[in-house]
Amino acid sequence: MVTTKQSISAEPAKVKESQTGLLTQPKAVWAVFFASIIAFMGLGLVDPILPAIADQLHATHSEVTLLFTSYNAVMAVAMLITGMISSRLGIKWTLITGIVIIAVFSALGGFSNSIWALVGLRGGWGLGNALFVATALAAIVSLSNSGTAKAIILYEAAIGLGISVGPLLGGSLGAISWRGPFLGVASLMIIAFICLVFLMPKPEKMSSGSTKASLLDPFRALKHRSLLTFGIAAALYNFGFFTLLAYAPFVMGLGEHGLGYVFLGWGILLAITSVFMAPKLQKSFGTIKSMCAMLILFSLLLVAMGIWTSTQWVVIGAVILAGAFLGNNNTLITTAVMNAAPVERSTASAAYSFLRFIGGAIAPFTAGKLAEVFNPSVPFIVGAGFVLLSVVFIIINHAHVKHVDDVEIGH
């Protein structure tokens, strides 16, 4: 177990996993798990209030979707420096720094009075999230006593719980005021801060022989064709993911509470499938086949949303069901990335996240503009096309990624 200021040490793609149960973890792991739930609440928390923000701040739909674009764009770039920062501050203090930044910018967002100020503050929020997200995965993997695969499932479960509870809380607070969810995140981050300060182990002094990460490490990692393949595929599929997340609230015709319940259902399916169903799919069909199947099914859902955009129950049902396909795919692709190349896992995560969040940055604003220029159906059709393109890209590069099928999730 690593408790020093170093990031995860370099390990080969295939490692011997501990047989310790998933739920038998040190307190430090549960502290990071809880903080991760709160951090990922911030993603879904905003969804139910997007129409309210557009209405009350007199903004267009494409301007409001910039709340996701600025958030993801800053996260993408910041991912490149997370390794360099964590190797100097240490895992614990990098996590705490990320949480403090999130708390400050979300609180300021709650007091802002213009859409452009809010967009800028969401970018600052994205910086904090980048420091937290990249380091949280490394922390859970390094501090866990049940092996990498089970630790990744625990991390994906935290994501699912955060994303599912976030919209419900966002809808409840947003019904009072659109400022409520922003101030709510800031308050929850204070709780996460306390948990990490007192439950994570004290970082030991970095020994003179320890290696400080370089800004170039993520780019060097992308020289591995397998990691580059998964990163580009994730950027393409995230185009569809964030089209659904950022634009679907505008076409459902629901209030804050209604949107909160829809995305609660979406998040619950995402959490359940990422923990329980993804390992079974991988064991039965392999990582690559399962991943491609989930992406194809997700693209078909987006096509259905594009065809029946004006039929409320179809869009609502498709959004909820998408959680199942995305939950499976998230666990499959994260596990694949962690075992794709012989580089430090924290570096692999940073390189992969840089590429995938580029897709998440481009999609929201593009979706809003496509709807304004053409019609509300076009964003979903275009999103489906990008998701299908990710499948094609994986198939073309199958020879470079097929080795990840040798690693079984949860074992």
mmCIF file of C-alpha atoms in Angstrom:
data_model
loop_
_atom_site.group_PDB
_atom_site.id
_atom_site.type_symbol
_atom_site.label_atom_id
_atom_site.label_comp_id
_atom_site.label_asym_id
_atom_site.label_seq_id
_atom_site.Cartn_x
_atom_site.Cartn_y
_atom_site.Cartn_z
ATOM 1 C CA MET A 1 0.000 0.000 0.000
ATOM 2 C CA VAL A 2 1.368 3.407 -0.969
ATOM 3 C CA THR A 3 1.020 6.160 1.603
ATOM 4 C CA THR A 4 3.865 8.433 0.531
ATOM 5 C CA LYS A 5 3.643 11.602 -1.505
ATOM 6 C CA GLN A 6 4.494 9.687 -4.648
ATOM 7 C CA SER A 7 1.904 8.905 -7.262
ATOM 8 C CA ILE A 8 1.319 5.312 -8.211
ATOM 9 C CA SER A 9 4.571 3.594 -9.042
ATOM 10 C CA ALA A 10 5.007 2.185 -12.510
ATOM 11 C CA GLU A 11 3.506 -1.267 -12.782
ATOM 12 C CA PRO A 12 3.163 -3.688 -15.669
ATOM 13 C CA ALA A 13 -0.196 -4.047 -17.338
ATOM 14 C CA LYS A 14 -0.832 -7.452 -15.750
ATOM 15 C CA VAL A 15 -0.510 -7.478 -11.973
ATOM 16 C CA LYS A 16 -1.364 -9.970 -9.286
ATOM 17 C CA GLU A 17 -4.509 -8.731 -7.575
ATOM 18 C CA SER A 18 -5.255 -9.210 -3.914
ATOM 19 C CA GLN A 19 -8.174 -11.427 -2.995
ATOM 20 C CA THR A 20 -9.381 -9.027 -0.278
ATOM 21 C CA GLY A 21 -13.081 -8.174 -0.597
ATOM 22 C CA LEU A 22 -14.243 -5.007 -2.315
ATOM 23 C CA LEU A 23 -15.788 -3.590 0.867
ATOM 24 C CA THR A 24 -12.828 -4.418 3.128
ATOM 25 C CA GLN A 25 -10.914 -1.173 2.719
ATOM 26 C CA PRO A 26 -8.832 1.152 4.929
ATOM 27 C CA LYS A 27 -10.511 4.305 6.270
ATOM 28 C CA ALA A 28 -8.431 6.400 3.877
ATOM 29 C CA VAL A 29 -10.057 4.677 0.878
ATOM 30 C CA TRP A 30 -13.534 5.373 2.238
ATOM 31 C CA ALA A 31 -12.575 9.016 2.844
ATOM 32 C CA VAL A 32 -11.559 9.405 -0.801
ATOM 33 C CA PHE A 33 -14.654 7.417 -1.866
ATOM 34 C CA PHE A 34 -16.954 9.789 0.038
ATOM 35 C CA ALA A 35 -15.152 12.869 -1.253
ATOM 36 C CA SER A 36 -15.428 11.487 -4.806
ATOM 37 C CA ILE A 37 -19.189 11.134 -4.436
ATOM 38 C CA ILE A 38 -19.444 14.780 -3.435
ATOM 39 C CA ALA A 39 -17.075 15.907 -6.212
ATOM 40 C CA PHE A 40 -19.092 14.093 -8.874
ATOM 41 C CA MET A 41 -22.331 15.507 -7.515
ATOM 42 C CA GLY A 42 -21.153 18.742 -9.097
ATOM 43 C CA LEU A 43 -21.566 17.285 -12.582
ATOM 44 C CA GLY A 44 -25.221 16.250 -12.304
ATOM 45 C CA LEU A 45 -26.184 18.934 -9.806
ATOM 46 C CA VAL A 46 -26.303 21.569 -12.554
ATOM 47 C CA ASP A 47 -28.494 19.612 -15.001
ATOM 48 C CA PRO A 48 -31.917 20.335 -13.441
ATOM 49 C CA ILE A 49 -31.260 24.099 -13.326
ATOM 50 C CA LEU A 50 -30.011 24.645 -16.897
ATOM 51 C CA PRO A 51 -33.411 25.856 -18.210
ATOM 52 C CA ALA A 52 -33.860 28.048 -15.096
ATOM 53 C CA ILE A 53 -30.439 29.635 -15.595
ATOM 54 C CA ALA A 54 -31.268 30.337 -19.249
ATOM 55 C CA ASP A 55 -34.558 31.957 -18.239
ATOM 56 C CA GLN A 56 -33.384 33.997 -15.251
ATOM 57 C CA LEU A 57 -30.053 35.157 -16.685
ATOM 58 C CA HIS A 58 -31.609 35.803 -20.116
ATOM 59 C CA ALA A 59 -29.176 33.459 -21.878
ATOM 60 C CA THR A 60 -29.568 31.307 -24.985
ATOM 61 C CA HIS A 61 -29.372 27.524 -24.741
ATOM 62 C CA SER A 62 -25.945 27.478 -26.393
ATOM 63 C CA GLU A 63 -24.668 30.066 -23.894
ATOM 64 C CA VAL A 64 -25.898 27.978 -20.974
ATOM 65 C CA THR A 65 -24.248 24.840 -22.363
ATOM 66 C CA LEU A 66 -20.959 26.742 -22.057
ATOM 67 C CA LEU A 67 -21.196 25.886 -18.343
ATOM 68 C CA PHE A 68 -20.185 22.366 -19.401
ATOM 69 C CA THR A 69 -17.792 23.513 -22.126
ATOM 70 C CA SER A 70 -15.681 25.754 -19.868
ATOM 71 C CA TYR A 71 -15.740 23.121 -17.118
ATOM 72 C CA ASN A 72 -14.553 20.315 -19.413
ATOM 73 C CA ALA A 73 -12.086 22.437 -21.398
ATOM 74 C CA VAL A 74 -10.255 23.552 -18.258
ATOM 75 C CA MET A 75 -10.376 19.984 -16.911
ATOM 76 C CA ALA A 76 -8.830 18.658 -20.131
ATOM 77 C CA VAL A 77 -5.874 21.049 -20.034
ATOM 78 C CA ALA A 78 -5.452 20.785 -16.260
ATOM 79 C CA MET A 79 -5.225 16.992 -16.517
ATOM 80 C CA LEU A 80 -1.802 17.496 -18.121
ATOM 81 C CA ILE A 81 -0.407 19.089 -14.960
ATOM 82 C CA THR A 82 -2.079 16.902 -12.308
ATOM 83 C CA GLY A 83 0.785 14.394 -12.266
ATOM 84 C CA MET A 84 3.388 17.129 -11.967
ATOM 85 C CA ILE A 85 1.465 18.762 -9.111
ATOM 86 C CA SER A 86 0.657 15.550 -7.219
ATOM 87 C CA SER A 87 4.254 14.336 -7.379
ATOM 88 C CA ARG A 88 5.276 17.545 -5.582
ATOM 89 C CA LEU A 89 2.335 18.142 -3.229
ATOM 90 C CA GLY A 90 1.556 14.473 -2.675
ATOM 91 C CA ILE A 91 -1.736 12.664 -3.180
ATOM 92 C CA LYS A 92 -3.364 13.926 0.029
ATOM 93 C CA TRP A 93 -2.649 17.614 -0.448
ATOM 94 C CA THR A 94 -3.454 17.526 -4.162
ATOM 95 C CA LEU A 95 -6.894 16.126 -3.316
ATOM 96 C CA ILE A 96 -7.408 18.768 -0.629
ATOM 97 C CA THR A 97 -6.260 21.568 -2.956
ATOM 98 C CA GLY A 98 -8.750 20.392 -5.582
ATOM 99 C CA ILE A 99 -11.578 20.362 -3.062
ATOM 100 C CA VAL A 100 -10.776 23.878 -1.813
ATOM 101 C CA ILE A 101 -10.749 25.224 -5.393
ATOM 102 C CA ILE A 102 -14.107 23.558 -6.137
ATOM 103 C CA ALA A 103 -15.619 25.003 -2.953
ATOM 104 C CA VAL A 104 -14.412 28.538 -3.694
ATOM 105 C CA PHE A 105 -15.520 28.660 -7.338
ATOM 106 C CA SER A 106 -18.881 26.960 -6.747
ATOM 107 C CA ALA A 107 -19.619 29.426 -3.917
ATOM 108 C CA LEU A 108 -18.679 32.372 -6.141
ATOM 109 C CA GLY A 109 -20.908 30.894 -8.856
ATOM 110 C CA GLY A 110 -23.808 30.960 -6.441
ATOM 111 C CA PHE A 111 -23.375 34.721 -6.052
ATOM 112 C CA SER A 112 -22.780 35.589 -9.731
ATOM 113 C CA ASN A 113 -25.272 37.643 -11.723
ATOM 114 C CA SER A 114 -24.359 37.015 -15.364
ATOM 115 C CA ILE A 115 -24.037 33.958 -17.567
ATOM 116 C CA TRP A 116 -20.490 34.910 -18.577
ATOM 117 C CA ALA A 117 -19.326 35.222 -14.980
ATOM 118 C CA LEU A 118 -20.895 31.826 -14.297
ATOM 119 C CA VAL A 119 -19.170 30.296 -17.337
ATOM 120 C CA GLY A 120 -15.810 31.615 -16.145
ATOM 121 C CA LEU A 121 -16.333 30.376 -12.598
ATOM 122 C CA ARG A 122 -17.301 26.927 -13.881
ATOM 123 C CA GLY A 123 -13.903 26.887 -15.577
ATOM 124 C CA GLY A 124 -12.264 27.449 -12.192
ATOM 125 C CA TRP A 125 -14.450 24.673 -10.804
ATOM 126 C CA GLY A 126 -13.096 22.451 -13.592
ATOM 127 C CA LEU A 127 -9.516 23.137 -12.455
ATOM 128 C CA GLY A 128 -10.337 21.934 -8.954
ATOM 129 C CA ASN A 129 -12.142 18.902 -10.298
ATOM 130 C CA ALA A 130 -9.180 17.984 -12.509
ATOM 131 C CA LEU A 131 -6.817 17.975 -9.529
ATOM 132 C CA PHE A 132 -9.281 15.919 -7.526
ATOM 133 C CA VAL A 133 -10.492 13.450 -10.159
ATOM 134 C CA ALA A 134 -7.099 12.419 -11.549
ATOM 135 C CA THR A 135 -5.627 12.044 -8.073
ATOM 136 C CA ALA A 136 -8.677 10.320 -6.541
ATOM 137 C CA LEU A 137 -8.382 7.372 -8.908
ATOM 138 C CA ALA A 138 -4.656 7.102 -8.183
ATOM 139 C CA ALA A 139 -5.337 7.399 -4.425
ATOM 140 C CA ILE A 140 -8.005 4.693 -4.327
ATOM 141 C CA VAL A 141 -5.870 2.330 -6.411
ATOM 142 C CA SER A 142 -2.755 2.902 -4.297
ATOM 143 C CA LEU A 143 -4.448 2.831 -0.876
ATOM 144 C CA SER A 144 -6.800 -0.067 -1.619
ATOM 145 C CA ASN A 145 -5.915 -3.510 -0.302
ATOM 146 C CA SER A 146 -8.140 -5.381 -2.768
ATOM 147 C CA GLY A 147 -6.201 -4.841 -6.002
ATOM 148 C CA THR A 148 -6.465 -2.486 -8.959
ATOM 149 C CA ALA A 149 -9.535 -3.973 -10.644
ATOM 150 C CA LYS A 150 -11.727 -3.866 -7.520
ATOM 151 C CA ALA A 151 -10.413 -0.408 -6.646
ATOM 152 C CA ILE A 152 -11.500 0.853 -10.076
ATOM 153 C CA ILE A 153 -14.991 -0.581 -9.508
ATOM 154 C CA LEU A 154 -15.114 1.270 -6.170
ATOM 155 C CA TYR A 155 -14.096 4.484 -7.938
ATOM 156 C CA GLU A 156 -16.749 3.993 -10.638
ATOM 157 C CA ALA A 157 -19.325 3.337 -7.900
ATOM 158 C CA ALA A 158 -18.438 6.685 -6.295
ATOM 159 C CA ILE A 159 -18.878 8.369 -9.682
ATOM 160 C CA GLY A 160 -22.248 6.695 -10.162
ATOM 161 C CA LEU A 161 -23.506 7.590 -6.695
ATOM 162 C CA GLY A 162 -22.341 11.192 -7.060
ATOM 163 C CA ILE A 163 -23.871 11.612 -10.488
ATOM 164 C CA SER A 164 -27.158 9.997 -9.396
ATOM 165 C CA VAL A 165 -27.619 11.889 -6.122
ATOM 166 C CA GLY A 166 -26.428 15.181 -7.652
ATOM 167 C CA PRO A 167 -29.467 15.817 -9.884
ATOM 168 C CA LEU A 168 -31.899 14.986 -7.066
ATOM 169 C CA LEU A 169 -30.184 17.462 -4.761
ATOM 170 C CA GLY A 170 -29.826 19.940 -7.622
ATOM 171 C CA GLY A 171 -33.532 19.692 -8.441
ATOM 172 C CA SER A 172 -34.526 20.196 -4.805
ATOM 173 C CA LEU A 173 -32.228 23.170 -4.228
ATOM 174 C CA GLY A 174 -32.823 24.519 -7.732
ATOM 175 C CA ALA A 175 -36.581 24.649 -7.132
ATOM 176 C CA ILE A 176 -35.826 27.227 -4.443
ATOM 177 C CA SER A 177 -33.259 29.141 -6.513
ATOM 178 C CA TRP A 178 -30.835 28.283 -9.313
ATOM 179 C CA ARG A 179 -28.102 29.528 -6.942
ATOM 180 C CA GLY A 180 -28.906 26.789 -4.422
ATOM 181 C CA PRO A 181 -26.995 23.920 -6.111
ATOM 182 C CA PHE A 182 -23.819 26.014 -6.411
ATOM 183 C CA LEU A 183 -23.894 26.957 -2.737
ATOM 184 C CA GLY A 184 -24.838 23.367 -1.877
ATOM 185 C CA VAL A 185 -21.684 22.013 -3.561
ATOM 186 C CA ALA A 186 -19.545 24.501 -1.654
ATOM 187 C CA SER A 187 -21.072 23.330 1.642
ATOM 188 C CA LEU A 188 -20.587 19.639 0.833
ATOM 189 C CA MET A 189 -16.971 20.284 -0.136
ATOM 190 C CA ILE A 190 -16.318 21.521 3.402
ATOM 191 C CA ILE A 191 -17.441 18.095 4.686
ATOM 192 C CA ALA A 192 -15.196 16.347 2.132
ATOM 193 C CA PHE A 193 -12.290 18.576 3.198
ATOM 194 C CA ILE A 194 -12.690 17.546 6.831
ATOM 195 C CA CYS A 195 -12.876 13.841 5.900
ATOM 196 C CA LEU A 196 -9.675 13.948 3.870
ATOM 197 C CA VAL A 197 -7.725 15.999 6.418
ATOM 198 C CA PHE A 198 -8.472 13.631 9.294
ATOM 199 C CA LEU A 199 -8.899 10.208 7.645
ATOM 200 C CA MET A 200 -6.164 10.107 5.023
ATOM 201 C CA PRO A 201 -2.701 9.108 6.273
ATOM 202 C CA LYS A 202 -0.099 11.812 6.796
ATOM 203 C CA PRO A 203 2.184 12.011 3.772
ATOM 204 C CA GLU A 204 5.764 11.065 4.481
ATOM 205 C CA LYS A 205 8.558 13.276 3.294
ATOM 206 C CA MET A 206 9.457 12.561 -0.294
ATOM 207 C CA SER A 207 12.757 10.742 -0.364
ATOM 208 C CA SER A 208 15.599 12.128 -2.427
ATOM 209 C CA GLY A 209 15.300 9.215 -4.787
ATOM 210 C CA SER A 210 11.660 9.897 -5.585
ATOM 211 C CA THR A 211 10.860 10.915 -9.144
ATOM 212 C CA LYS A 212 8.973 14.133 -9.774
ATOM 213 C CA ALA A 213 6.530 13.876 -12.657
ATOM 214 C CA SER A 214 7.158 15.979 -15.744
ATOM 215 C CA LEU A 215 4.689 18.034 -17.748
ATOM 216 C CA LEU A 216 5.678 15.910 -20.746
ATOM 217 C CA ASP A 217 4.810 12.563 -19.100
ATOM 218 C CA PRO A 218 1.180 12.408 -20.371
ATOM 219 C CA PHE A 219 2.351 13.178 -23.931
ATOM 220 C CA ARG A 220 5.015 10.491 -23.690
ATOM 221 C CA ALA A 221 2.347 8.072 -22.448
ATOM 222 C CA LEU A 222 0.236 8.787 -25.536
ATOM 223 C CA LYS A 223 3.037 7.387 -27.694
ATOM 224 C CA HIS A 224 1.636 4.013 -26.686
ATOM 225 C CA ARG A 225 -0.894 3.252 -29.417
ATOM 226 C CA SER A 226 -3.217 1.422 -27.018
ATOM 227 C CA LEU A 227 -3.577 4.399 -24.673
ATOM 228 C CA LEU A 228 -3.959 6.832 -27.567
ATOM 229 C CA THR A 229 -6.677 4.627 -29.062
ATOM 230 C CA PHE A 230 -8.742 4.563 -25.873
ATOM 231 C CA GLY A 231 -8.258 8.314 -25.376
ATOM 232 C CA ILE A 232 -9.467 9.235 -28.859
ATOM 233 C CA ALA A 233 -12.344 6.742 -28.639
ATOM 234 C CA ALA A 234 -13.375 8.315 -25.307
ATOM 235 C CA ALA A 235 -13.240 11.818 -26.815
ATOM 236 C CA LEU A 236 -15.591 10.666 -29.586
ATOM 237 C CA TYR A 237 -18.047 8.869 -27.308
ATOM 238 C CA ASN A 238 -17.977 11.736 -24.795
ATOM 239 C CA PHE A 239 -19.370 13.905 -27.577
ATOM 240 C CA GLY A 240 -22.562 11.862 -27.329
ATOM 241 C CA PHE A 241 -22.373 11.622 -23.534
ATOM 242 C CA PHE A 242 -22.257 15.393 -23.000
ATOM 243 C CA THR A 243 -24.790 16.067 -25.741
ATOM 244 C CA LEU A 244 -27.207 14.035 -23.640
ATOM 245 C CA LEU A 245 -26.099 15.556 -20.343
ATOM 246 C CA ALA A 246 -25.981 19.224 -21.396
ATOM 247 C CA TYR A 247 -28.685 19.471 -24.057
ATOM 248 C CA ALA A 248 -31.386 16.890 -23.169
ATOM 249 C CA PRO A 249 -32.712 19.012 -20.233
ATOM 250 C CA PHE A 250 -33.854 21.663 -22.740
ATOM 251 C CA VAL A 251 -36.113 19.302 -24.733
ATOM 252 C CA MET A 252 -37.754 17.327 -21.918
ATOM 253 C CA GLY A 253 -40.134 20.102 -20.911
ATOM 254 C CA LEU A 254 -39.748 19.397 -17.188
ATOM 255 C CA GLY A 255 -39.197 21.594 -14.151
ATOM 256 C CA GLU A 256 -36.287 21.369 -11.722
ATOM 257 C CA HIS A 257 -37.808 18.524 -9.687
ATOM 258 C CA GLY A 258 -38.769 16.545 -12.801
ATOM 259 C CA LEU A 259 -35.323 16.861 -14.336
ATOM 260 C CA GLY A 260 -33.798 15.888 -11.006
ATOM 261 C CA TYR A 261 -35.797 12.645 -10.913
ATOM 262 C CA VAL A 262 -34.979 11.770 -14.540
ATOM 263 C CA PHE A 263 -31.244 12.181 -14.015
ATOM 264 C CA LEU A 264 -31.541 10.388 -10.669
ATOM 265 C CA GLY A 265 -32.831 7.353 -12.570
ATOM 266 C CA TRP A 266 -30.051 7.778 -15.119
ATOM 267 C CA GLY A 267 -27.408 7.948 -12.387
ATOM 268 C CA ILE A 268 -28.780 4.969 -10.438
ATOM 269 C CA LEU A 269 -28.588 2.768 -13.541
ATOM 270 C CA LEU A 270 -25.096 4.100 -14.230
ATOM 271 C CA ALA A 271 -23.962 3.216 -10.696
ATOM 272 C CA ILE A 272 -25.530 -0.248 -10.625
ATOM 273 C CA THR A 273 -24.254 -1.353 -14.019
ATOM 274 C CA SER A 274 -20.747 0.024 -13.472
ATOM 275 C CA VAL A 275 -20.341 -2.090 -10.326
ATOM 276 C CA PHE A 276 -22.377 -5.243 -10.968
ATOM 277 C CA MET A 277 -23.000 -5.680 -14.684
ATOM 278 C CA ALA A 278 -19.729 -4.551 -16.311
ATOM 279 C CA PRO A 279 -17.633 -7.336 -14.711
ATOM 280 C CA LYS A 280 -20.120 -9.971 -15.924
ATOM 281 C CA LEU A 281 -20.095 -8.588 -19.465
ATOM 282 C CA GLN A 282 -16.304 -8.506 -19.501
ATOM 283 C CA LYS A 283 -16.054 -12.075 -18.235
ATOM 284 C CA SER A 284 -18.565 -13.380 -20.789
ATOM 285 C CA PHE A 285 -17.632 -11.409 -23.905
ATOM 286 C CA GLY A 286 -14.322 -9.651 -23.239
ATOM 287 C CA THR A 287 -13.575 -5.952 -22.683
ATOM 288 C CA ILE A 288 -13.424 -4.786 -26.303
ATOM 289 C CA LYS A 289 -16.565 -6.582 -27.544
ATOM 290 C CA SER A 290 -18.559 -5.457 -24.493
ATOM 291 C CA MET A 291 -17.357 -1.871 -24.877
ATOM 292 C CA CYS A 292 -18.278 -1.735 -28.556
ATOM 293 C CA ALA A 293 -21.706 -3.264 -27.865
ATOM 294 C CA MET A 294 -22.481 -0.659 -25.185
ATOM 295 C CA LEU A 295 -21.383 2.186 -27.460
ATOM 296 C CA ILE A 296 -23.518 0.912 -30.348
ATOM 297 C CA LEU A 297 -26.568 0.642 -28.071
ATOM 298 C CA PHE A 298 -25.929 4.157 -26.731
ATOM 299 C CA SER A 299 -25.693 5.549 -30.262
ATOM 300 C CA LEU A 300 -29.029 3.921 -31.122
ATOM 301 C CA LEU A 301 -30.608 5.609 -28.102
ATOM 302 C CA LEU A 302 -29.311 8.969 -29.314
ATOM 303 C CA VAL A 303 -30.784 8.258 -32.759
ATOM 304 C CA ALA A 304 -34.138 7.505 -31.109
ATOM 305 C CA MET A 305 -33.922 10.805 -29.199
ATOM 306 C CA GLY A 306 -33.183 12.553 -32.496
ATOM 307 C CA ILE A 307 -36.154 10.967 -34.285
ATOM 308 C CA TRP A 308 -38.673 11.410 -31.456
ATOM 309 C CA THR A 309 -37.333 14.616 -29.887
ATOM 310 C CA SER A 310 -40.826 16.046 -29.474
ATOM 311 C CA THR A 311 -42.166 12.892 -27.792
ATOM 312 C CA GLN A 312 -41.491 13.518 -24.119
ATOM 313 C CA TRP A 313 -41.696 9.949 -22.802
ATOM 314 C CA VAL A 314 -39.258 8.666 -25.444
ATOM 315 C CA VAL A 315 -36.630 11.262 -24.532
ATOM 316 C CA ILE A 316 -37.091 10.670 -20.793
ATOM 317 C CA GLY A 317 -36.914 6.888 -21.185
ATOM 318 C CA ALA A 318 -33.863 7.121 -23.439
ATOM 319 C CA VAL A 319 -31.996 9.363 -20.991
ATOM 320 C CA ILE A 320 -32.641 6.971 -18.088
ATOM 321 C CA LEU A 321 -31.743 3.855 -20.101
ATOM 322 C CA ALA A 322 -28.555 5.524 -21.347
ATOM 323 C CA GLY A 323 -27.284 5.349 -17.778
ATOM 324 C CA ALA A 324 -27.016 1.566 -18.068
ATOM 325 C CA PHE A 325 -24.960 1.644 -21.261
ATOM 326 C CA LEU A 326 -22.730 4.466 -20.004
ATOM 327 C CA GLY A 327 -22.182 2.796 -16.613
ATOM 328 C CA ASN A 328 -20.999 -0.404 -18.264
ATOM 329 C CA ASN A 329 -18.798 1.433 -20.722
ATOM 330 C CA ASN A 330 -17.212 3.695 -18.097
ATOM 331 C CA THR A 331 -15.985 0.746 -16.024
ATOM 332 C CA LEU A 332 -14.865 -1.212 -19.082
ATOM 333 C CA ILE A 333 -12.870 1.623 -20.624
ATOM 334 C CA THR A 334 -11.373 2.836 -17.314
ATOM 335 C CA THR A 335 -10.132 -0.671 -16.530
ATOM 336 C CA ALA A 336 -8.781 -0.971 -20.062
ATOM 337 C CA VAL A 337 -6.921 2.345 -19.768
ATOM 338 C CA MET A 338 -5.343 1.362 -16.442
ATOM 339 C CA ASN A 339 -3.946 -1.771 -18.093
ATOM 340 C CA ALA A 340 -3.329 -0.451 -21.594
ATOM 341 C CA ALA A 341 0.311 0.591 -21.359
ATOM 342 C CA PRO A 342 3.354 0.041 -19.095
ATOM 343 C CA VAL A 343 3.259 3.556 -17.610
ATOM 344 C CA GLU A 344 2.308 4.912 -14.183
ATOM 345 C CA ARG A 345 -1.415 4.615 -13.703
ATOM 346 C CA SER A 346 -1.741 8.244 -12.643
ATOM 347 C CA THR A 347 0.021 9.291 -15.855
ATOM 348 C CA ALA A 348 -2.192 7.012 -17.947
ATOM 349 C CA SER A 349 -5.283 8.498 -16.283
ATOM 350 C CA ALA A 350 -4.100 12.063 -16.947
ATOM 351 C CA ALA A 351 -3.301 11.394 -20.614
ATOM 352 C CA TYR A 352 -6.588 9.578 -21.223
ATOM 353 C CA SER A 353 -8.644 12.193 -19.356
ATOM 354 C CA PHE A 354 -7.033 15.007 -21.341
ATOM 355 C CA LEU A 355 -8.363 13.496 -24.577
ATOM 356 C CA ARG A 356 -11.793 12.468 -23.325
ATOM 357 C CA PHE A 357 -12.584 15.857 -21.784
ATOM 358 C CA ILE A 358 -11.756 17.562 -25.075
ATOM 359 C CA GLY A 359 -14.774 15.731 -26.479
ATOM 360 C CA GLY A 360 -16.766 16.776 -23.421
ATOM 361 C CA ALA A 361 -15.772 20.412 -23.980
ATOM 362 C CA ILE A 362 -16.709 20.591 -27.662
ATOM 363 C CA ALA A 363 -20.036 18.744 -27.464
ATOM 364 C CA PRO A 364 -22.245 20.942 -25.223
ATOM 365 C CA PHE A 365 -21.806 24.238 -27.080
ATOM 366 C CA THR A 366 -21.908 22.460 -30.447
ATOM 367 C CA ALA A 367 -25.189 20.787 -29.468
ATOM 368 C CA GLY A 368 -26.735 24.121 -28.482
ATOM 369 C CA LYS A 369 -25.611 25.784 -31.719
ATOM 370 C CA LEU A 370 -26.809 22.902 -33.909
ATOM 371 C CA ALA A 371 -30.250 23.188 -32.322
ATOM 372 C CA GLU A 372 -30.354 26.951 -32.864
ATOM 373 C CA VAL A 373 -29.173 26.766 -36.484
ATOM 374 C CA PHE A 374 -31.121 23.655 -37.530
ATOM 375 C CA ASN A 375 -33.600 22.059 -35.107
ATOM 376 C CA PRO A 376 -33.620 20.325 -31.675
ATOM 377 C CA SER A 377 -33.228 16.845 -33.235
ATOM 378 C CA VAL A 378 -29.880 17.471 -34.951
ATOM 379 C CA PRO A 379 -27.651 17.487 -31.805
ATOM 380 C CA PHE A 380 -28.709 13.939 -30.919
ATOM 381 C CA ILE A 381 -28.161 12.605 -34.452
ATOM 382 C CA VAL A 382 -24.711 14.212 -34.623
ATOM 383 C CA GLY A 383 -23.889 12.855 -31.156
ATOM 384 C CA ALA A 384 -24.884 9.353 -32.288
ATOM 385 C CA GLY A 385 -22.562 9.687 -35.275
ATOM 386 C CA PHE A 386 -19.591 10.532 -33.048
ATOM 387 C CA VAL A 387 -20.330 7.582 -30.747
ATOM 388 C CA LEU A 388 -20.458 5.199 -33.708
ATOM 389 C CA LEU A 389 -17.197 6.687 -34.946
ATOM 390 C CA SER A 390 -15.584 5.716 -31.622
ATOM 391 C CA VAL A 391 -16.574 2.092 -32.265
ATOM 392 C CA VAL A 392 -15.073 2.212 -35.751
ATOM 393 C CA PHE A 393 -11.860 3.673 -34.339
ATOM 394 C CA ILE A 394 -11.554 0.900 -31.729
ATOM 395 C CA ILE A 395 -12.145 -1.789 -34.364
ATOM 396 C CA ILE A 396 -9.517 -0.279 -36.688
ATOM 397 C CA ASN A 397 -6.993 -0.325 -33.834
ATOM 398 C CA HIS A 398 -8.048 -3.681 -32.379
ATOM 399 C CA ALA A 399 -4.579 -5.191 -32.787
ATOM 400 C CA HIS A 400 -3.168 -2.538 -30.437
ATOM 401 C CA VAL A 401 -5.777 -2.901 -27.676
ATOM 402 C CA LYS A 402 -6.769 -6.579 -27.669
ATOM 403 C CA HIS A 403 -4.312 -7.358 -24.827
ATOM 404 C CA VAL A 404 -6.628 -5.646 -22.304
ATOM 405 C CA ASP A 405 -8.998 -8.624 -22.609
ATOM 406 C CA ASP A 406 -6.476 -10.562 -20.513
ATOM 407 C CA VAL A 407 -7.351 -8.463 -17.433
ATOM 408 C CA GLU A 408 -10.592 -9.483 -15.740
ATOM 409 C CA ILE A 409 -12.599 -6.805 -13.924
ATOM 410 C CA GLY A 410 -13.069 -7.428 -10.228
ATOM 411 C CA HIS A 411 -10.333 -10.046 -9.901
#
